[in-house]
C-alpha cells in the first residue's frame, strides 16, 4: 500500500469524507428503524385469479388457468398460475399443461382511476402431450405482457385484458378477486 502523500485540501477532503461515512454508518440503522411502515394496498392477503388465454404460435391454442398473487409492495404483485388446454399442431389437437411464475407492476396500485395499466414479466413452462409421450421436458419461455384492469364487477371481482409475448403472441381475459381500495 502506498503512503498518502497528498497535502493541503485533498488530505482534508479525504479525512472529511471518511468521517462522514463513519457517522452515516453509525446512525443509518436508527434512521431506517424510525421510518414508519406503510400498509400494503388492500391488505397483505393474496388475490385469486381465473384466466383464459389464446396463444398464436402457428395456430391458435386455448388455455384456462387459475392463479394466486400476493403483493410485495404497493405496486408489485408476484405469484403463479397453473392451467391446461388445447395445443393445435400438424398432428392435430393435443392437450397442454402450463405453469407460470409472474411479477406484475401496477401503474395505479391504489385504484385512483377507473382503468389501471400494468406490466407483467415472468417465466413459464408448457408441457404437451407429445413431450409427455417422448419423456422430454416441456418448453420453457419468457413472458412479457401488458394489461389493463377495469372497474369492479360487482363487489368481488375485477376484469382485465392482457396482451404480449409468452411462447408466442398471447391475448388473455382475466378475472381477479377485488381488493379494498387497491388493484
Steps between C-alpha positions, in 0.01 A plus 500: 500500500640837412512780757263795468732777379221748429517833675269787552131490404512149346611346829233693692225396255602134527496523880162677494355236265612217727354675805163554327490137385568381858223721642253389230577134567446555872163674476350324193346211698323747731363698203377189319337364817322834560327499158127425525375191324246565227220243478461314172203607290207270556674323790772234502289209372521332163278538197333216309489522121328294234602544137466380145767565237528469124855449373613523138809307408403365160140416590290638785517306829259536792587477870303540821685561828467590866754698698591663829678837530637677810605864537873558552463876546259774396530446124651152452316165517661159459347158461439204279241334282427139403279402212430280205349509159528404136805543279438478128766356273557321172421167673167634630377634833685387813479591867750738656575592862638841597676634811617861532666720757412866454589842641248776431574875531195725536511863387191580714524269806243692708228487229473879483385476138230286345748312276844390623791408274766248601791300362583133558829313472574140588596150402282214391510139391261319264480120495314347210367154429784444250765600757347272764488206256868540412600554868658838420467814706257766392582827329605783726436859399525861608180699526467875452144630517312825535155524644219724610274430796147635485255620762360249751244248381259493791682524832728199475666487157711705257530426131821549301634445151865415434700493179863427417750223441500169689600193293349684202270801477239489777174668596335416831182578690548505877257508790658595836366531852453870579709656776377783722621835357771328299571310182 
